[in-house]
Coordinates of C-alpha atoms in Angstrom, one line a residue:
X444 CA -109.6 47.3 34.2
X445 CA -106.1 46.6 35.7
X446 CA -105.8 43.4 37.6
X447 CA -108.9 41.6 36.2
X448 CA -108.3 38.1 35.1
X449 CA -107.8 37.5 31.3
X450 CA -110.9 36.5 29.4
X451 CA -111.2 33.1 28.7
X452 CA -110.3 31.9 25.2
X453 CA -113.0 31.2 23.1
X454 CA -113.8 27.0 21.9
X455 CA -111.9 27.7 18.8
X456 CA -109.1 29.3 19.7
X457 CA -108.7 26.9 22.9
X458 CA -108.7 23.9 20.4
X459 CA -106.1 25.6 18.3
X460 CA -103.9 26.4 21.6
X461 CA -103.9 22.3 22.4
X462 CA -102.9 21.3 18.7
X463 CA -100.2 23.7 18.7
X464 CA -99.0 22.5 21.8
X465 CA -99.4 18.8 20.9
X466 CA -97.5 19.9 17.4
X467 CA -94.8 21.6 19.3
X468 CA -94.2 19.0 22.2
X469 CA -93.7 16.5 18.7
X470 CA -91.5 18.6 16.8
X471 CA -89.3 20.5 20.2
X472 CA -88.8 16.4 21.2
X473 CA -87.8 15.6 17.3
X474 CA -85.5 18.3 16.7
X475 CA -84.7 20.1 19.8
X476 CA -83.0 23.9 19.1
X477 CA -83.4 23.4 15.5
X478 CA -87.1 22.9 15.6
X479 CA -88.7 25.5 12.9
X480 CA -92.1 27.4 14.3
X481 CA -93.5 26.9 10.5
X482 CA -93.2 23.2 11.1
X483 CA -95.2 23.6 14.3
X484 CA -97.8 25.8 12.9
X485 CA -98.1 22.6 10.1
X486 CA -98.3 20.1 12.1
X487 CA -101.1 21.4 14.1
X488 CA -103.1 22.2 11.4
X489 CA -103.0 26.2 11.9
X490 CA -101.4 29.1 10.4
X491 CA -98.5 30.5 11.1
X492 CA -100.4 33.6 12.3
X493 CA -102.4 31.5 14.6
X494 CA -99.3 30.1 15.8
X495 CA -98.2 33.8 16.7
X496 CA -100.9 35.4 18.0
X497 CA -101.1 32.4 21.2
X498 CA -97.1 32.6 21.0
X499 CA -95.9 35.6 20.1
X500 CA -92.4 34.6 20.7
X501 CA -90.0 31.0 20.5
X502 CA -89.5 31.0 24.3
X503 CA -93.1 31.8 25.1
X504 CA -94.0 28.5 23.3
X505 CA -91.7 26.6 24.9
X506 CA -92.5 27.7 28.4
X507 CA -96.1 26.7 27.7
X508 CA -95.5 23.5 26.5
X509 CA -93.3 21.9 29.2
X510 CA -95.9 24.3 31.8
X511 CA -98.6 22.2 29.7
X512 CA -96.6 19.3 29.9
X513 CA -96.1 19.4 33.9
X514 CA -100.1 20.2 34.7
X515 CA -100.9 17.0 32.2
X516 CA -98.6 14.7 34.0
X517 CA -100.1 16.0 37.9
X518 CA -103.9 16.3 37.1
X519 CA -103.8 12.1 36.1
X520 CA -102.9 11.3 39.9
X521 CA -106.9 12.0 40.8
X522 CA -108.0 9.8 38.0
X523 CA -105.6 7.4 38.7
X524 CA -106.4 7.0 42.5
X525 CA -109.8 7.0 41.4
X526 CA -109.6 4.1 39.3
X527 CA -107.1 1.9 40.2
X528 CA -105.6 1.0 44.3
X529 CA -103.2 3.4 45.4
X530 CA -100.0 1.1 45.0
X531 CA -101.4 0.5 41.3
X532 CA -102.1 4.4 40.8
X533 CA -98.5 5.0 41.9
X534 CA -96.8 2.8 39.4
X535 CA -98.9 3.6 36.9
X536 CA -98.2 7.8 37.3
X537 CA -94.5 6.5 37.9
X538 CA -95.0 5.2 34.5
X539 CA -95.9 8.4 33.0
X540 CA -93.7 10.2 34.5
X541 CA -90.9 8.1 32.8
X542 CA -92.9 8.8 29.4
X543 CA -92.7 12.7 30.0
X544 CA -89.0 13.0 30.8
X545 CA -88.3 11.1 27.6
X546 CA -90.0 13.4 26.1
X547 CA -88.9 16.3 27.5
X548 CA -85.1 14.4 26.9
X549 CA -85.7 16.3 23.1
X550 CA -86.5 19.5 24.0
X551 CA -83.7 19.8 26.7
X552 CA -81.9 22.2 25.2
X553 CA -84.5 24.4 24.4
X554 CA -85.9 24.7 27.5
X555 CA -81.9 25.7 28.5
X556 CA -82.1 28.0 26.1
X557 CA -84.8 29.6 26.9
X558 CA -83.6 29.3 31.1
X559 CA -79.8 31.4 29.9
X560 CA -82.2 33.9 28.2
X561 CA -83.8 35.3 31.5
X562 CA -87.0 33.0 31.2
X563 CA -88.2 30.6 33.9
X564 CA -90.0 27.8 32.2
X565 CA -89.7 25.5 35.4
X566 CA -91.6 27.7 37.5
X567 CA -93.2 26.0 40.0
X568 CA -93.3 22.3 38.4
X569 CA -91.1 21.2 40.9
X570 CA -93.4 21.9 43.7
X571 CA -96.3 20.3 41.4
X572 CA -94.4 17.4 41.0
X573 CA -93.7 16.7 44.6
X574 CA -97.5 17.2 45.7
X575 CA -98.2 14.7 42.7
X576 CA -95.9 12.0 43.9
X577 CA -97.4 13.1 48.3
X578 CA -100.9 12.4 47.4
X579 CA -100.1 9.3 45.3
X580 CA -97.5 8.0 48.6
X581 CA -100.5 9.3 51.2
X582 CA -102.4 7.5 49.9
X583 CA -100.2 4.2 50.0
X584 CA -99.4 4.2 53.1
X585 CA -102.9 4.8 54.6
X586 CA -103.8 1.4 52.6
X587 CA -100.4 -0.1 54.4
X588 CA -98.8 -0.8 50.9
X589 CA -95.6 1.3 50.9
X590 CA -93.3 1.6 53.6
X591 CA -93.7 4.9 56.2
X592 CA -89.6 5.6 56.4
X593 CA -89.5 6.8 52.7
X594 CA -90.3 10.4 52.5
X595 CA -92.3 11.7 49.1
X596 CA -89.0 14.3 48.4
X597 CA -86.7 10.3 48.6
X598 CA -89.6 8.9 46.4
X599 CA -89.0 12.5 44.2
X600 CA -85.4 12.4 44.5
X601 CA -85.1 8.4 43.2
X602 CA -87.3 9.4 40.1
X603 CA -85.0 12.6 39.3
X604 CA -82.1 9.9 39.4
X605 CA -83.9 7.5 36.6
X606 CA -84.5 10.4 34.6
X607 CA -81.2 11.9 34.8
X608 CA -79.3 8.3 34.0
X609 CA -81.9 6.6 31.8
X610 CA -83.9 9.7 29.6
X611 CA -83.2 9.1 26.2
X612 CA -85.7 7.0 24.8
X613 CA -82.9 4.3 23.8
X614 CA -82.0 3.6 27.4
X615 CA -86.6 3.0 28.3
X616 CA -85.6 -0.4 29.2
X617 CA -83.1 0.6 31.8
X618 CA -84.9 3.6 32.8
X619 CA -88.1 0.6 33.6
X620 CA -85.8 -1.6 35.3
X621 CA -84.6 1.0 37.7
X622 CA -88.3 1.9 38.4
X623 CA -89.1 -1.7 39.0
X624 CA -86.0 -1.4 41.9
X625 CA -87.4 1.5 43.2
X626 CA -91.1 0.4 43.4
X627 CA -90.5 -2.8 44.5
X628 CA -88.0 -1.0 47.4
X629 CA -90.8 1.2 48.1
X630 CA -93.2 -1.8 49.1
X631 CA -94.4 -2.5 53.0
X632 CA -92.7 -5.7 54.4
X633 CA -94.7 -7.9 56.2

């Protein structure tokens, strides 16, 4: 039937799907470009069939894991605001967002790789990202806690900045210092 949604994937296969996506976000941040698909396949406890038929190509894999990666990193904001005071939520996903570009500092050239190749594994994460960081601000300011005058896409722009300068995991402590600046610049005067 053309246009009907894909079936879902059964409880197996799903569970395979996440280990082979945890396995490959380890490995592609490890050994970037030279990362081996039979190491992945290991790792995740699944053959290298397995590994194939939910991937059926290098770039496929890596689009899905930094895709995966992206829609991890936005669904904590409701959680967050849920459980902890907006200001708190914010530097918390802040927080996480530092711990995902170091990650993804491993598998950058991969993912260019796979962007000269004709594939688009940014997509839309940009545009995730940026609601991620509005409802976490929205929600600031209507408690008062962050200043009004800074805009989500400044708030989006600063953290690009941090992750360009300070990504590799040597330079965290810089990377966290910055934040600090940035958060603490971010607070409503009184």
């Amino acid at each position: 039937m053309a246009g009907s949604a894909p079936r879902p994937l059964r409880a197996d296969a799903r569970r395979n799907r996440d280990k082979i996506l945890a396995a490959a976000v380890r490995v592609f941040a490890e050994d970037g470009l030279d990362a081996h698909l039979e190491r992945i396949a290991k790792e995740a406890g699944v053959g290298s069939a397995t590994l194939y038929r939910s991937f059926p190509t290098r770039e496929a894999l890596i689009e899905e894991v930094y895709r995966n990666e992206v829609a991890q990193l936005c669904d904590a904001v409701p959680g967050l605001l849920a459980a902890k005071p907006p200001y708190e939520a914010l530097c918390a996903w802040t927080r996480l967002f530092l711990d995902y570009v170091t990650t993804k500092f491993g598998m950058a050239d991969a993912l260019r790789a796979v962007a000269a190749a004709g594939g688009n594994p940014y997509g839309h994460s940009r545009d995730m990202i940026q609601a991620a960081i509005t409802a976490l601000m929205d929600a600031c300011a209507a408690t008062g806690t962050i200043r009004t005058d800074i805009s989500p896409t400044d708030m989006g722009a600063a953290l690009e900045g941090i992750a360009l300068t300070s990504a590799s995991p040597e330079r965290r402590q810089q990377a966290e210092r910055l934040l600090g600046l940035t958060l603490d610049g971010l607070k409503a005067r009184s």
